[in-house]
Amino acid sequence: MLKGALNPLTPVTALNNLFVKRKGECMDFQEKARIRLSHWINHSEEHLKEYEAFSMELENAGKNGSAGFIREMAQLTAKSTDCLRKALEALNENKDA
């Protein structure tokens, strides 16, 4: 593979493959959006757990300054995850229709 070339099995490609119901039949935009938002919420929640655990490790190692920045990032991640949840809720309630 050429340096800088995209791997054909990137997460985006894997996510796009979820959008095909059966051969030749694709989901509509709203179904795709629900899947994408749900995926991002789950992904963000996993990062949040990692940030919280890592901040504790840093703190235990006496790296309180770094731990504080990671905790701040965790708070921002929680806020962004909340925005994703609200977007999914609005989509499900057709608030944008």
Short mmCIF file of C-alpha atoms in Angstrom, two decimals:
data_model
loop_
_atom_site.label_atom_id
_atom_site.label_comp_id
_atom_site.label_asym_id
_atom_site.label_seq_id
_atom_site.Cartn_x
_atom_site.Cartn_y
_atom_site.Cartn_z
CA MET A 1 0.00 0.00 0.00
CA LEU A 2 1.27 3.48 -0.82
CA LYS A 3 2.27 5.69 2.06
CA GLY A 4 -0.66 7.94 2.93
CA ALA A 5 -3.15 5.82 0.96
CA LEU A 6 -6.39 5.01 2.72
CA ASN A 7 -6.81 1.50 4.03
CA PRO A 8 -9.95 0.08 2.39
CA LEU A 9 -11.07 -1.26 5.78
CA THR A 10 -11.07 2.05 7.66
CA PRO A 11 -13.74 2.54 10.36
CA VAL A 12 -15.62 4.87 8.02
CA THR A 13 -15.80 2.12 5.39
CA ALA A 14 -16.92 -0.38 8.02
CA LEU A 15 -19.61 2.05 9.18
CA ASN A 16 -20.74 2.68 5.62
CA ASN A 17 -21.06 -1.07 5.11
CA LEU A 18 -23.69 -1.09 7.87
CA PHE A 19 -25.86 1.07 5.64
CA VAL A 20 -26.50 -1.68 3.10
CA LYS A 21 -29.50 -3.76 4.13
CA ARG A 22 -29.43 -6.25 1.31
CA LYS A 23 -27.60 -6.33 -1.96
CA GLY A 24 -28.84 -3.40 -3.96
CA GLU A 25 -31.05 -1.97 -1.18
CA CYS A 26 -29.77 0.98 0.85
CA MET A 27 -31.08 2.66 3.98
CA ASP A 28 -32.60 6.09 3.81
CA PHE A 29 -30.72 9.10 5.15
CA GLN A 30 -32.51 9.16 8.53
CA GLU A 31 -31.65 5.51 9.21
CA LYS A 32 -28.03 6.19 8.31
CA ALA A 33 -27.97 9.25 10.55
CA ARG A 34 -29.33 7.23 13.51
CA ILE A 35 -26.64 4.59 13.05
CA ARG A 36 -23.89 7.18 12.71
CA LEU A 37 -25.01 9.13 15.79
CA SER A 38 -25.34 5.94 17.86
CA HIS A 39 -21.87 4.86 16.76
CA TRP A 40 -20.38 8.23 17.69
CA ILE A 41 -22.11 8.18 21.10
CA ASN A 42 -20.72 4.72 21.90
CA HIS A 43 -17.27 5.68 20.63
CA SER A 44 -17.28 8.88 22.68
CA GLU A 45 -18.36 7.02 25.82
CA GLU A 46 -15.45 4.61 25.40
CA HIS A 47 -13.02 7.52 25.11
CA LEU A 48 -14.55 9.11 28.20
CA LYS A 49 -13.88 5.95 30.23
CA GLU A 50 -10.29 5.87 28.97
CA TYR A 51 -9.72 9.55 29.83
CA GLU A 52 -11.08 9.09 33.35
CA ALA A 53 -8.91 6.02 33.96
CA PHE A 54 -5.83 7.69 32.52
CA SER A 55 -6.32 10.83 34.61
CA MET A 56 -6.34 8.63 37.72
CA GLU A 57 -3.14 6.90 36.56
CA LEU A 58 -1.49 10.27 36.03
CA GLU A 59 -2.63 11.46 39.43
CA ASN A 60 -1.30 8.29 41.09
CA ALA A 61 2.02 8.94 39.37
CA GLY A 62 2.14 12.43 40.84
CA LYS A 63 1.39 14.13 37.52
CA ASN A 64 -1.47 16.24 38.87
CA GLY A 65 -1.17 18.99 36.27
CA SER A 66 -1.49 16.56 33.39
CA ALA A 67 -4.24 14.68 35.21
CA GLY A 68 -6.20 17.92 35.53
CA PHE A 69 -6.04 18.59 31.81
CA ILE A 70 -7.19 15.05 31.02
CA ARG A 71 -10.09 15.44 33.48
CA GLU A 72 -10.99 18.69 31.73
CA MET A 73 -10.93 16.85 28.41
CA ALA A 74 -13.18 14.17 29.93
CA GLN A 75 -15.68 16.88 30.93
CA LEU A 76 -15.63 18.32 27.41
CA THR A 77 -16.08 14.84 25.97
CA ALA A 78 -19.08 14.27 28.25
CA LYS A 79 -20.57 17.54 27.03
CA SER A 80 -20.00 16.65 23.38
CA THR A 81 -21.54 13.22 23.97
CA ASP A 82 -24.59 14.94 25.43
CA CYS A 83 -24.87 17.00 22.24
CA LEU A 84 -24.76 13.80 20.18
CA ARG A 85 -27.53 12.30 22.36
CA LYS A 86 -29.65 15.41 21.86
CA ALA A 87 -29.08 15.25 18.11
CA LEU A 88 -30.22 11.62 18.07
CA GLU A 89 -33.24 12.47 20.22
CA ALA A 90 -34.20 15.33 17.90
CA LEU A 91 -33.81 13.05 14.89
CA ASN A 92 -36.01 10.41 16.52
CA GLU A 93 -38.65 13.02 17.39
CA ASN A 94 -38.45 14.59 13.91
CA LYS A 95 -37.83 18.01 15.49
CA ASP A 96 -36.06 19.08 12.32
CA ALA A 97 -38.90 18.11 10.00
#
